[in-house]
Coordinates of C-alpha atoms and ligand atoms in Angstrom, one line a residue:
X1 CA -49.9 -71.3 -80.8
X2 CA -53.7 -70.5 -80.6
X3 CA -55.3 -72.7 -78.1
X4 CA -58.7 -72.1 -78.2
X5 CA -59.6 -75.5 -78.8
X6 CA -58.7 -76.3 -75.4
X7 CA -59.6 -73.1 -73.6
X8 CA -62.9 -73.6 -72.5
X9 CA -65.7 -71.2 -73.2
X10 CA -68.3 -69.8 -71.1
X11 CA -72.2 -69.5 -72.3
X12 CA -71.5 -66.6 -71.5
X13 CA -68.6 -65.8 -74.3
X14 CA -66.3 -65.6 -71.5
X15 CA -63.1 -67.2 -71.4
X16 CA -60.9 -67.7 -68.5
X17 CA -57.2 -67.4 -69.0
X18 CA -53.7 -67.6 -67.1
X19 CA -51.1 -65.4 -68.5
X20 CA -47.8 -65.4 -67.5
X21 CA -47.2 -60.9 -68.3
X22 CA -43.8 -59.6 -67.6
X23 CA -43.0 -62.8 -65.0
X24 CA -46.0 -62.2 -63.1
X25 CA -49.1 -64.7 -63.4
X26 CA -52.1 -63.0 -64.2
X27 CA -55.5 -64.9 -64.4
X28 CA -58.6 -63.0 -65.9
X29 CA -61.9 -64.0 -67.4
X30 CA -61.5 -62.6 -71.0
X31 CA -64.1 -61.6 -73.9
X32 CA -64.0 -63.2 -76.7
X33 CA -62.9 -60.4 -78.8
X34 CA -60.8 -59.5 -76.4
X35 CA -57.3 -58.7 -77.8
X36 CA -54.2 -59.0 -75.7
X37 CA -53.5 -55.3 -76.5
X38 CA -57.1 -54.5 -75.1
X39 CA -56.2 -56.5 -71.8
X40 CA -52.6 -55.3 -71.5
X41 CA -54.2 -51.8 -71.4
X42 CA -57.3 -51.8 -70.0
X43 CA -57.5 -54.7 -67.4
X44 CA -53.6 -54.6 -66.4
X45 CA -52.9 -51.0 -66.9
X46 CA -49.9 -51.5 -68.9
X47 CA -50.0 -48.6 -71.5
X48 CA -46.7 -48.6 -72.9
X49 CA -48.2 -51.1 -75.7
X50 CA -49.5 -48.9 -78.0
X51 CA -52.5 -49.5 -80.6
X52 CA -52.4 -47.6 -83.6
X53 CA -53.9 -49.0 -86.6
X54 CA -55.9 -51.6 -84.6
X55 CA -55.4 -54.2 -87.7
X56 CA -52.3 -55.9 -87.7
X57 CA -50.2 -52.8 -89.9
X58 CA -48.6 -50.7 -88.1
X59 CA -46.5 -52.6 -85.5
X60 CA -46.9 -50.3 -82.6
X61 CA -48.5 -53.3 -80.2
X62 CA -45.9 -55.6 -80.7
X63 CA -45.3 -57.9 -77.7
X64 CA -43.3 -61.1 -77.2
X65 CA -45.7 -64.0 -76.9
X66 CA -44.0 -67.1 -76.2
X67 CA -40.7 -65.2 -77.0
X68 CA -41.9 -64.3 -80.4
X69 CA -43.3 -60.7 -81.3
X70 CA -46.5 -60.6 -82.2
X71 CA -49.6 -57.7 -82.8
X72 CA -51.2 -58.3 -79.5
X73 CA -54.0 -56.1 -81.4
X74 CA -54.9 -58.8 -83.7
X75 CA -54.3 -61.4 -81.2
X76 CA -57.1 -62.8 -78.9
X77 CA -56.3 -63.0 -75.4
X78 CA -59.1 -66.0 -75.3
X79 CA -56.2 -68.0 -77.5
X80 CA -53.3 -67.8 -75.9
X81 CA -53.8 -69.0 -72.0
X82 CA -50.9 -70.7 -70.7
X83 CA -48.7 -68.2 -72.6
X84 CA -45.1 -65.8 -71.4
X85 CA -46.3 -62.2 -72.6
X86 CA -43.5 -59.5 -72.2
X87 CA -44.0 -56.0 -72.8
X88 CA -41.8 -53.0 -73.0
X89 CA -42.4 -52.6 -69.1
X90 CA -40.8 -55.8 -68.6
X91 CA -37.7 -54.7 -70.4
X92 CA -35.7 -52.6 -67.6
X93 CA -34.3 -54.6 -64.9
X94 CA -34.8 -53.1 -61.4
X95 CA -34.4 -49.5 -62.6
X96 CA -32.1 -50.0 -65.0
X97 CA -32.9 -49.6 -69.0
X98 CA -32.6 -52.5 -71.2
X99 CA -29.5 -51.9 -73.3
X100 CA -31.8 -51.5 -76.5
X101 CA -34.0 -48.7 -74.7
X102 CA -30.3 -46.9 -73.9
X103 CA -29.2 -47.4 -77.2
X104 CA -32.8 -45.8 -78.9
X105 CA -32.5 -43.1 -76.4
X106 CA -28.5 -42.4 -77.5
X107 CA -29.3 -42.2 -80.6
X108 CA -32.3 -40.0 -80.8
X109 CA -34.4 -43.2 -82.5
X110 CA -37.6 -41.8 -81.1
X111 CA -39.7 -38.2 -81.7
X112 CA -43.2 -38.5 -80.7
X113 CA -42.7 -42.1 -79.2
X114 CA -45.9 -43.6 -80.6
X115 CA -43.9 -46.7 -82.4
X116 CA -41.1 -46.8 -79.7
X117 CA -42.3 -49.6 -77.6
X118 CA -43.2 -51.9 -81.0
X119 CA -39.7 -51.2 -82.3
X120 CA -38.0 -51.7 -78.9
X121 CA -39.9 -55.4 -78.7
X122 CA -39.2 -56.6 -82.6
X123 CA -35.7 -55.8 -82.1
X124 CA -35.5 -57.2 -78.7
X125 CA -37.0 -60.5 -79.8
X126 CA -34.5 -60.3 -82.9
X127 CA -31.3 -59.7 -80.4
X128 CA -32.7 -62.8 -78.7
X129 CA -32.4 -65.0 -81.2
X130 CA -29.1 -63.3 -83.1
X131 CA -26.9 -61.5 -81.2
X132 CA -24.7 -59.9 -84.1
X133 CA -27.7 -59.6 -86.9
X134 CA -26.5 -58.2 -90.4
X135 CA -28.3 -55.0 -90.5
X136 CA -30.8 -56.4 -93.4
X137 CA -31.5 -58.9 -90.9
X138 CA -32.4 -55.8 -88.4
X139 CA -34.1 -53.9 -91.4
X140 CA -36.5 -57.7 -91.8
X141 CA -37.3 -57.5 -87.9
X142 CA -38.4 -54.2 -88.3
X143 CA -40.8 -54.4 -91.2
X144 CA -43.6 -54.8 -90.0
X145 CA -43.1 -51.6 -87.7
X146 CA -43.8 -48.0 -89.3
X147 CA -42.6 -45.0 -87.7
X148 CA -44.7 -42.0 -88.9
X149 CA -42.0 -39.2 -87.7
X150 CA -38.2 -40.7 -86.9
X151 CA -37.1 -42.1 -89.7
X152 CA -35.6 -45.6 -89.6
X153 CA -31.7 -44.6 -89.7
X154 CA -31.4 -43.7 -86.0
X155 CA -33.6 -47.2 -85.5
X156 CA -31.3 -48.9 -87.4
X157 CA -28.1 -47.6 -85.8
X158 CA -29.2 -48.1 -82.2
X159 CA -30.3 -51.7 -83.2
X160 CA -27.0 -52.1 -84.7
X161 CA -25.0 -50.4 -81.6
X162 CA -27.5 -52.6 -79.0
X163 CA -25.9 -55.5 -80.7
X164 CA -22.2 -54.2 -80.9
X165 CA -22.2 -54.0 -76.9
X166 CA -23.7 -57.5 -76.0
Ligands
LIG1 S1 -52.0 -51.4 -83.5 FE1 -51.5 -53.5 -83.8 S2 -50.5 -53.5 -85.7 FE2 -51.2 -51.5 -85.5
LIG2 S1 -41.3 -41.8 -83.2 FE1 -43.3 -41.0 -83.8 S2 -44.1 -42.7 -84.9 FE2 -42.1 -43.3 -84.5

């Protein structure tokens, strides 16, 4: 996946990347310790990618990256030019929530919110790829996501009910 080999560098430490982020093509000149996380926020004003730990951990930046959720935290937007990134703002559909985001908000899966958009993008990229998943196939998606105040039953369920109505 990393590409930096063929990603030219500036003298300046500069990069210049094309991203494809929630179907729109975005082209910025990146730093090199740029994350995607940092450029998601900061240069596209997409906040609903949250950073908690900042180290890979905690889950709560998880965006699909070539269809595969990743920590954009500890992922450098110099690596990854050419790539799809979708976030939790590309997940409703003119207005309309994604059935996952229904099913977390039926079931009460979030309190403060912090970890929602994390979760909502592991599971997404899981119902992707499996549309019925066993729920310890659910549980593996979600470990690598911690949720500090929910608890992961209500997670689970709405994962599970997401699935159930696809
Ligand atoms: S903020 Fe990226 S894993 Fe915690
Ligand atoms: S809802 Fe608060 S951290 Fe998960």
């Amino acid at each position: 996946m990393a590409r930096d080999s063929k990603t030219p560098t500036s003298k300046s430490g500069t990069t210049a990347v094309s991203l494809s982020v929630n179907g729109v093509d975005r082209k910025l000149v990146v730093g090199q310790h740029e994350s995607i996380a940092d450029v998601l926020r900061d240069r596209l004003d997409l906040r609903g990618t949250k950073i908690g730990c900042n180290s890979g951990e905690c889950g709560a930046c998880t965006v699909l990256l070539d269809g595969v959720a990743v920590c954009s935290c500890v992922t450098l937007a110099a690596t990854v030019s050419e790539s799809s990134v979708v976030t939790v703002e590309g997940l409703a559909r003119e207005g309309e929530l994604q059935e996952l985001q229904q099913a977390f908000m039926e079931h009460g899966a979030f309190q403060c919110g912090f970890c929602t958009s994390g979760m909502l993008m592991s599971a997404y990229a899981l119902l992707s790829q499996q549309r019925k998943p066993s729920d310890e196939a659910i549980r593996t998606a979600l470990q690598g996501n911690i949720c500090r105040c929910t608890g992961y039953v209500q997670i689970l369920n709405a994962v599970r009910d997401a699935a159930a109505r696809s």
